[in-house]
Amino acid sequence: MLFKKKTIEQQVLQCFEKIIESELLKKFTKQRLLTIKEDSAEISIRLPFYAPNWLADLQAQSTEQLTSIFKQTPTWNVTYKVPTFEHKKVAKTNPNIKNIIAVSSGKGGVGKSTVSVNLAIALAKNGAKVGVLDADIYGPSLPTMLGHKNTKSTSADGKLLQPIEAHGIVGNSIGFLIDDKDAMVWRGPMASKALQQVLNETDWPELDYLIVDMPPGTGDIQLTMSQNVAVTSAVIVTTPQDVALIDAQKGVIMFNKVDVHVTGLIENMSVYSCVKCGHQEAIFGTGGGRKLAEQFNLPFLGELPLHIQYRQNTDEGCPTVAKNELPALVEPYLALAEQVAINLYKNLEPTIEQIKITELK
């Protein structure tokens, strides 16, 4: 019986080897996230990321062969638990935040804030608990994008700020503390201190991911986030044209210098689709983001289209993924969210969970 059970497990694993990336499958088995029960034809998997399309593809591609192995249709038992990934450089300051992902670019005008908010909402739609932090102290845009332009932060205890809830995520920004007409005339150290206060003095709920919308460039704010905050990883946003690629390259180099892991690169505004005739044209060029990813040996996370709806929806306070009207504009973000979550798990090591011991007297 034991020999037979081992043989069944081997057959199932061989089936999965054809579908699941070898690095993922090795981690699943090493961390005992995958359990195979022969008698009940049950496959139990505890996924360390939320990726509904990835899971659906796995089930669809394996069902026929698994049915042949078990002699009956298998039952899937799927649970989820996003781990906290190791960060050896900076100690975590908020146990409620498992992972911090910095969305960055080397320059302005690449649609980074739009990407940040829609990515956060896409991660939440896939099932994760997500927050977003507006790290642009000088030009905060999160209040407008979340539809809370006139909302001001409140505090239940006079110490911690309450994050703003919208579209299935929570968020905070210096923009919730000041009038939108006020100009922030602060030197770099003051801006950095303000950012740390907004991050550390917010009553964040339990979050799988906190998406940080970084300001453009490689200045004080970026260094503060890299050196004083437990950033799990960074995602670089670029557009295909040469100028953006040069600046995105600087962003990658900066994160490499300060020893922050980079999950991959996103090419935004890849193809323009005419709203009247549907004609598509790569007005900013093609393939630049993918080439840059190859140059630095980084995962290329995907291409996002250029469409007026993205801008209109965020201006109206209901980002495109939350509005969920045009599948052609929403699906790329849902796929991007899956790629980010999977790559984090694939490339980083989960921390060892601390066991709480209560002394009985």
Tab-separated table of C-alpha atoms in Angstrom:
chain	number	residue	atom	x	y	z
A	1	MET	CA	0.000	0.000	0.000
A	2	LEU	CA	2.809	2.379	0.881
A	3	PHE	CA	4.579	1.622	-2.380
A	4	LYS	CA	1.367	2.166	-4.322
A	5	LYS	CA	0.713	5.501	-2.596
A	6	LYS	CA	4.210	6.683	-3.402
A	7	THR	CA	3.693	5.723	-7.020
A	8	ILE	CA	0.451	7.737	-7.195
A	9	GLU	CA	2.174	10.768	-5.708
A	10	GLN	CA	4.995	10.455	-8.219
A	11	GLN	CA	2.526	10.308	-11.101
A	12	VAL	CA	0.681	13.381	-9.857
A	13	LEU	CA	3.923	15.303	-9.417
A	14	GLN	CA	5.039	14.264	-12.897
A	15	CYS	CA	1.743	15.608	-14.205
A	16	PHE	CA	2.310	18.926	-12.431
A	17	GLU	CA	5.911	19.141	-13.665
A	18	LYS	CA	4.576	19.649	-17.187
A	19	ILE	CA	2.384	22.575	-16.100
A	20	ILE	CA	3.915	24.309	-13.070
A	21	GLU	CA	7.267	26.090	-13.330
A	22	SER	CA	9.972	23.908	-11.830
A	23	GLU	CA	11.023	26.592	-9.301
A	24	LEU	CA	7.455	26.911	-8.007
A	25	LEU	CA	6.883	23.161	-7.792
A	26	LYS	CA	10.159	22.664	-5.918
A	27	LYS	CA	9.104	25.291	-3.364
A	28	PHE	CA	5.620	23.806	-3.041
A	29	THR	CA	7.043	20.376	-2.242
A	30	LYS	CA	9.894	21.673	-0.063
A	31	GLN	CA	7.509	23.737	2.066
A	32	ARG	CA	4.888	20.976	2.068
A	33	LEU	CA	2.211	23.117	0.514
A	34	LEU	CA	0.996	20.267	-1.680
A	35	THR	CA	-0.671	17.136	-0.276
A	36	ILE	CA	-1.970	14.218	-2.330
A	37	LYS	CA	-4.507	11.774	-0.861
A	38	GLU	CA	-4.858	8.632	-2.950
A	39	ASP	CA	-7.898	7.073	-1.236
A	40	SER	CA	-10.114	10.149	-1.594
A	41	ALA	CA	-8.520	11.428	-4.831
A	42	GLU	CA	-7.974	14.745	-3.097
A	43	ILE	CA	-5.342	17.346	-3.905
A	44	SER	CA	-4.803	19.883	-1.138
A	45	ILE	CA	-2.727	22.946	-1.919
A	46	ARG	CA	-2.007	25.937	0.311
A	47	LEU	CA	-1.214	28.688	-2.149
A	48	PRO	CA	1.232	31.405	-0.995
A	49	PHE	CA	-0.233	33.855	-3.516
A	50	TYR	CA	-3.602	34.749	-5.019
A	51	ALA	CA	-3.696	33.857	-8.706
A	52	PRO	CA	-7.174	32.652	-9.774
A	53	ASN	CA	-6.371	32.436	-13.492
A	54	TRP	CA	-3.138	30.546	-12.795
A	55	LEU	CA	-5.053	28.089	-10.595
A	56	ALA	CA	-7.851	27.665	-13.139
A	57	ASP	CA	-5.292	26.900	-15.873
A	58	LEU	CA	-3.554	24.357	-13.628
A	59	GLN	CA	-6.824	22.587	-12.893
A	60	ALA	CA	-7.989	22.636	-16.513
A	61	GLN	CA	-4.713	21.334	-17.908
A	62	SER	CA	-4.285	18.579	-15.314
A	63	THR	CA	-7.836	17.264	-14.782
A	64	GLU	CA	-7.817	14.668	-17.567
A	65	GLN	CA	-4.487	13.136	-16.559
A	66	LEU	CA	-5.305	13.276	-12.843
A	67	THR	CA	-8.624	11.531	-13.477
A	68	SER	CA	-6.708	8.793	-15.243
A	69	ILE	CA	-4.266	8.471	-12.334
A	70	PHE	CA	-6.900	8.418	-9.568
A	71	LYS	CA	-9.501	6.515	-11.653
A	72	GLN	CA	-11.957	9.238	-10.688
A	73	THR	CA	-12.280	13.010	-10.939
A	74	PRO	CA	-10.003	14.605	-8.324
A	75	THR	CA	-11.234	16.989	-5.624
A	76	TRP	CA	-9.270	20.178	-5.042
A	77	ASN	CA	-8.930	21.672	-1.586
A	78	VAL	CA	-7.356	25.120	-1.983
A	79	THR	CA	-6.440	27.440	0.883
A	80	TYR	CA	-4.383	30.619	0.871
A	81	LYS	CA	-1.744	32.145	3.097
A	82	VAL	CA	0.548	34.872	1.791
A	83	PRO	CA	3.867	34.686	3.672
A	84	THR	CA	6.016	37.514	4.909
A	85	PHE	CA	9.171	37.485	2.846
A	86	GLU	CA	12.594	37.866	4.400
A	87	HIS	CA	14.110	41.318	4.660
A	88	LYS	CA	17.556	41.178	6.217
A	89	LYS	CA	18.472	44.853	5.913
A	90	VAL	CA	15.747	46.754	7.778
A	91	ALA	CA	13.645	45.513	10.688
A	92	LYS	CA	9.863	45.476	10.234
A	93	THR	CA	8.094	48.199	12.195
A	94	ASN	CA	4.473	47.165	11.623
A	95	PRO	CA	3.549	43.497	12.097
A	96	ASN	CA	0.240	44.052	10.281
A	97	ILE	CA	2.032	44.692	6.981
A	98	LYS	CA	3.455	41.469	5.576
A	99	ASN	CA	5.113	42.864	2.448
A	100	ILE	CA	5.855	46.329	1.069
A	101	ILE	CA	6.124	46.715	-2.698
A	102	ALA	CA	7.542	49.978	-4.057
A	103	VAL	CA	6.240	50.922	-7.509
A	104	SER	CA	8.896	53.174	-8.974
A	105	SER	CA	10.172	54.823	-12.129
A	106	GLY	CA	13.153	56.944	-12.959
A	107	LYS	CA	11.049	59.797	-14.330
A	108	GLY	CA	7.582	61.286	-14.297
A	109	GLY	CA	4.947	60.892	-16.971
A	110	VAL	CA	5.019	57.108	-17.296
A	111	GLY	CA	1.665	56.571	-15.548
A	112	LYS	CA	3.204	55.128	-12.397
A	113	SER	CA	0.462	56.343	-10.037
A	114	THR	CA	-2.250	54.932	-12.291
A	115	VAL	CA	-0.374	51.634	-12.403
A	116	SER	CA	0.079	51.625	-8.609
A	117	VAL	CA	-3.605	52.138	-7.796
A	118	ASN	CA	-4.921	49.734	-10.424
A	119	LEU	CA	-2.334	47.114	-9.420
A	120	ALA	CA	-3.381	47.424	-5.772
A	121	ILE	CA	-7.056	47.003	-6.671
A	122	ALA	CA	-6.226	44.068	-8.975
A	123	LEU	CA	-4.341	42.295	-6.171
A	124	ALA	CA	-7.384	42.799	-3.947
A	125	LYS	CA	-9.785	41.543	-6.624
A	126	ASN	CA	-7.654	38.408	-6.919
A	127	GLY	CA	-8.183	37.835	-3.183
A	128	ALA	CA	-5.360	39.543	-1.260
A	129	LYS	CA	-5.626	42.122	1.529
A	130	VAL	CA	-4.058	45.257	0.101
A	131	GLY	CA	-3.198	48.803	1.070
A	132	VAL	CA	-1.656	51.646	-0.916
A	133	LEU	CA	0.603	54.436	0.339
A	134	ASP	CA	1.123	57.660	-1.590
A	135	ALA	CA	4.839	58.417	-1.123
A	136	ASP	CA	4.763	61.554	-3.261
A	137	ILE	CA	4.868	64.222	-0.556
A	138	TYR	CA	5.073	67.126	-2.990
A	139	GLY	CA	2.352	66.037	-5.423
A	140	PRO	CA	-0.011	63.513	-3.809
A	141	SER	CA	-2.564	62.069	-6.228
A	142	LEU	CA	-4.087	59.215	-4.217
A	143	PRO	CA	-7.022	61.227	-2.757
A	144	THR	CA	-8.235	62.087	-6.265
A	145	MET	CA	-7.691	58.582	-7.627
A	146	LEU	CA	-9.586	56.907	-4.786
A	147	GLY	CA	-12.501	59.320	-5.054
A	148	HIS	CA	-11.785	60.977	-1.690
A	149	LYS	CA	-10.418	64.319	-2.832
A	150	ASN	CA	-12.150	66.225	-0.032
A	151	THR	CA	-11.699	63.595	2.687
A	152	LYS	CA	-9.419	64.349	5.619
A	153	SER	CA	-7.686	61.825	7.851
A	154	THR	CA	-9.148	61.065	11.258
A	155	SER	CA	-7.760	59.364	14.350
A	156	ALA	CA	-9.666	57.193	16.793
A	157	ASP	CA	-7.083	57.419	19.569
A	158	GLY	CA	-5.335	60.715	18.790
A	159	LYS	CA	-2.173	58.822	17.867
A	160	LEU	CA	-2.712	56.751	14.740
A	161	LEU	CA	-4.373	57.896	11.507
A	162	GLN	CA	-7.235	55.850	10.118
A	163	PRO	CA	-6.577	54.760	6.527
A	164	ILE	CA	-9.162	55.625	3.895
A	165	GLU	CA	-11.196	52.687	2.537
A	166	ALA	CA	-12.131	52.634	-1.152
A	167	HIS	CA	-12.619	50.064	-3.914
A	168	GLY	CA	-11.676	47.098	-1.737
A	169	ILE	CA	-8.359	48.520	-0.511
A	170	VAL	CA	-7.170	50.953	2.162
A	171	GLY	CA	-4.843	53.881	1.581
A	172	ASN	CA	-3.161	56.887	3.074
A	173	SER	CA	-1.453	59.979	1.738
A	174	ILE	CA	-0.159	63.333	2.905
A	175	GLY	CA	-2.968	64.613	0.676
A	176	PHE	CA	-5.502	63.518	3.310
A	177	LEU	CA	-3.811	65.811	5.838
A	178	ILE	CA	-3.415	69.042	3.858
A	179	ASP	CA	-5.545	71.194	1.604
A	180	ASP	CA	-5.000	70.247	-2.033
A	181	LYS	CA	-4.219	73.875	-2.863
A	182	ASP	CA	-1.339	74.062	-0.381
A	183	ALA	CA	2.165	73.667	-1.763
A	184	MET	CA	4.561	71.483	0.223
A	185	VAL	CA	7.673	73.662	0.422
A	186	TRP	CA	9.888	71.218	2.301
A	187	ARG	CA	13.502	70.230	2.028
A	188	GLY	CA	14.343	66.584	1.437
A	189	PRO	CA	14.827	65.545	5.098
A	190	MET	CA	11.473	67.078	6.084
A	191	ALA	CA	9.693	65.293	3.245
A	192	SER	CA	11.356	62.020	4.211
A	193	LYS	CA	10.270	62.432	7.816
A	194	ALA	CA	6.704	63.201	6.729
A	195	LEU	CA	6.649	60.042	4.610
A	196	GLN	CA	7.806	57.880	7.519
A	197	GLN	CA	5.130	59.420	9.741
A	198	VAL	CA	2.359	58.674	7.245
A	199	LEU	CA	3.656	55.114	6.904
A	200	ASN	CA	4.347	54.342	10.550
A	201	GLU	CA	1.583	56.365	12.195
A	202	THR	CA	-1.287	54.847	10.245
A	203	ASP	CA	-3.493	52.186	11.833
A	204	TRP	CA	-3.056	49.720	8.970
A	205	PRO	CA	-5.207	46.582	9.138
A	206	GLU	CA	-3.651	43.204	8.335
A	207	LEU	CA	-2.257	43.486	4.811
A	208	ASP	CA	-0.693	40.930	2.515
A	209	TYR	CA	0.761	43.742	0.429
A	210	LEU	CA	1.235	47.476	0.870
A	211	ILE	CA	1.755	49.085	-2.526
A	212	VAL	CA	3.843	52.258	-2.295
A	213	ASP	CA	3.392	54.758	-5.115
A	214	MET	CA	6.867	56.279	-5.255
A	215	PRO	CA	7.593	59.793	-6.555
A	216	PRO	CA	9.640	60.025	-9.755
A	217	GLY	CA	13.415	60.118	-9.625
A	218	THR	CA	16.094	58.705	-7.337
A	219	GLY	CA	16.262	61.285	-4.545
A	220	ASP	CA	15.648	61.559	-0.800
A	221	ILE	CA	12.284	59.795	-0.709
A	222	GLN	CA	13.622	56.812	-2.638
A	223	LEU	CA	16.639	56.557	-0.348
A	224	THR	CA	14.427	56.833	2.739
A	225	MET	CA	12.216	54.004	1.522
A	226	SER	CA	15.232	51.871	0.604
A	227	GLN	CA	17.316	52.430	3.728
A	228	ASN	CA	14.797	53.034	6.533
A	229	VAL	CA	11.739	50.998	5.497
A	230	ALA	CA	11.491	47.210	5.185
A	231	VAL	CA	10.711	47.265	1.459
A	232	THR	CA	10.178	43.689	0.303
A	233	SER	CA	10.695	44.433	-3.366
A	234	ALA	CA	10.386	47.069	-6.069
A	235	VAL	CA	8.525	47.086	-9.367
A	236	ILE	CA	9.838	49.353	-12.126
A	237	VAL	CA	7.406	51.088	-14.490
A	238	THR	CA	8.561	52.396	-17.853
A	239	THR	CA	7.221	53.246	-21.285
A	240	PRO	CA	8.798	52.002	-24.524
A	241	GLN	CA	10.496	55.236	-25.619
A	242	ASP	CA	14.244	55.699	-25.154
A	243	VAL	CA	14.074	58.575	-22.643
A	244	ALA	CA	11.867	56.611	-20.255
A	245	LEU	CA	14.042	53.515	-20.627
A	246	ILE	CA	17.176	55.471	-19.713
A	247	ASP	CA	15.522	56.741	-16.531
A	248	ALA	CA	14.029	53.341	-15.681
A	249	GLN	CA	17.541	51.946	-15.958
A	250	LYS	CA	18.655	54.453	-13.307
A	251	GLY	CA	15.866	53.224	-11.051
A	252	VAL	CA	16.990	49.608	-11.385
A	253	ILE	CA	20.603	50.580	-10.672
A	254	MET	CA	19.552	52.579	-7.602
A	255	PHE	CA	17.646	49.648	-6.088
A	256	ASN	CA	20.566	47.337	-6.847
A	257	LYS	CA	22.946	49.716	-5.054
A	258	VAL	CA	20.791	49.910	-1.936
A	259	ASP	CA	20.216	46.142	-1.993
A	260	VAL	CA	16.460	46.178	-2.612
A	261	HIS	CA	15.080	43.237	-4.548
A	262	VAL	CA	13.403	44.082	-7.881
A	263	THR	CA	10.435	41.885	-8.777
A	264	GLY	CA	10.404	42.912	-12.410
A	265	LEU	CA	9.603	45.541	-14.988
A	266	ILE	CA	6.259	46.752	-16.360
A	267	GLU	CA	5.914	48.431	-19.739
A	268	ASN	CA	3.067	50.937	-19.566
A	269	MET	CA	1.447	52.674	-22.559
A	270	SER	CA	2.704	49.919	-24.851
A	271	VAL	CA	0.047	50.149	-27.546
A	272	TYR	CA	-2.489	52.899	-28.227
A	273	SER	CA	-5.957	51.716	-29.205
A	274	CYS	CA	-8.178	54.246	-30.983
A	275	VAL	CA	-11.491	54.582	-29.165
A	276	LYS	CA	-13.350	55.245	-32.435
A	277	CYS	CA	-12.002	52.709	-34.913
A	278	GLY	CA	-10.038	50.291	-32.721
A	279	HIS	CA	-6.822	50.754	-34.711
A	280	GLN	CA	-3.778	49.955	-32.604
A	281	GLU	CA	-0.462	51.719	-32.902
A	282	ALA	CA	2.739	51.595	-30.845
A	283	ILE	CA	3.239	55.363	-30.774
A	284	PHE	CA	6.046	55.166	-28.185
A	285	GLY	CA	7.913	52.319	-29.881
A	286	THR	CA	7.932	48.595	-29.189
A	287	GLY	CA	9.898	46.093	-27.170
A	288	GLY	CA	11.876	48.579	-25.073
A	289	GLY	CA	10.648	47.346	-21.706
A	290	ARG	CA	11.325	43.727	-22.540
A	291	LYS	CA	14.866	44.551	-23.726
A	292	LEU	CA	15.566	46.495	-20.540
A	293	ALA	CA	14.351	43.566	-18.445
A	294	GLU	CA	16.645	41.240	-20.368
A	295	GLN	CA	19.558	43.645	-19.913
A	296	PHE	CA	19.251	43.457	-16.122
A	297	ASN	CA	18.126	39.826	-16.063
A	298	LEU	CA	14.768	40.812	-14.572
A	299	PRO	CA	11.342	39.277	-15.152
A	300	PHE	CA	9.257	41.167	-17.693
A	301	LEU	CA	5.909	41.401	-15.912
A	302	GLY	CA	3.788	42.502	-18.845
A	303	GLU	CA	2.538	45.248	-21.118
A	304	LEU	CA	-0.268	47.663	-20.291
A	305	PRO	CA	-2.170	49.500	-23.037
A	306	LEU	CA	-2.503	53.246	-23.515
A	307	HIS	CA	-6.157	54.218	-23.311
A	308	ILE	CA	-7.990	57.404	-22.399
A	309	GLN	CA	-10.256	55.458	-20.034
A	310	TYR	CA	-7.415	54.914	-17.559
A	311	ARG	CA	-6.933	58.660	-17.192
A	312	GLN	CA	-10.638	59.483	-17.105
A	313	ASN	CA	-11.454	56.842	-14.512
A	314	THR	CA	-8.727	57.883	-12.089
A	315	ASP	CA	-9.668	61.552	-12.491
A	316	GLU	CA	-13.233	60.568	-11.590
A	317	GLY	CA	-12.065	58.673	-8.504
A	318	CYS	CA	-12.938	55.201	-9.736
A	319	PRO	CA	-9.862	53.465	-11.238
A	320	THR	CA	-10.450	51.279	-14.275
A	321	VAL	CA	-9.963	47.953	-12.487
A	322	ALA	CA	-12.507	48.993	-9.829
A	323	LYS	CA	-14.969	50.247	-12.435
A	324	ASN	CA	-14.620	46.921	-14.263
A	325	GLU	CA	-16.400	47.955	-17.466
A	326	LEU	CA	-13.876	47.132	-20.201
A	327	PRO	CA	-12.328	43.643	-19.915
A	328	ALA	CA	-9.583	44.577	-22.389
A	329	LEU	CA	-8.347	47.212	-19.916
A	330	VAL	CA	-8.975	45.274	-16.689
A	331	GLU	CA	-7.582	41.851	-17.598
A	332	PRO	CA	-3.985	43.046	-18.158
A	333	TYR	CA	-3.935	44.353	-14.575
A	334	LEU	CA	-5.393	41.154	-13.119
A	335	ALA	CA	-2.717	39.199	-14.988
A	336	LEU	CA	-0.053	41.667	-13.799
A	337	ALA	CA	-1.184	41.234	-10.191
A	338	GLU	CA	-0.789	37.477	-10.537
A	339	GLN	CA	2.687	37.824	-12.034
A	340	VAL	CA	3.838	40.146	-9.250
A	341	ALA	CA	2.504	37.858	-6.513
A	342	ILE	CA	3.938	34.689	-8.083
A	343	ASN	CA	7.354	36.233	-8.737
A	344	LEU	CA	7.624	37.483	-5.166
A	345	TYR	CA	7.099	33.966	-3.886
A	346	LYS	CA	9.304	32.384	-6.519
A	347	ASN	CA	12.293	34.683	-5.967
A	348	LEU	CA	12.168	35.423	-2.228
A	349	GLU	CA	12.276	33.260	0.871
A	350	PRO	CA	9.418	33.318	3.393
A	351	THR	CA	10.362	34.194	6.943
A	352	ILE	CA	10.166	31.517	9.595
A	353	GLU	CA	6.979	32.041	11.560
A	354	GLN	CA	7.455	32.796	15.217
A	355	ILE	CA	5.558	30.477	17.528
A	356	LYS	CA	3.858	32.355	20.346
A	357	ILE	CA	4.332	30.679	23.700
A	358	THR	CA	2.031	31.543	26.573
A	359	GLU	CA	3.303	30.665	30.011
A	360	LEU	CA	0.647	29.139	32.259
A	361	LYS	CA	0.922	29.859	35.964
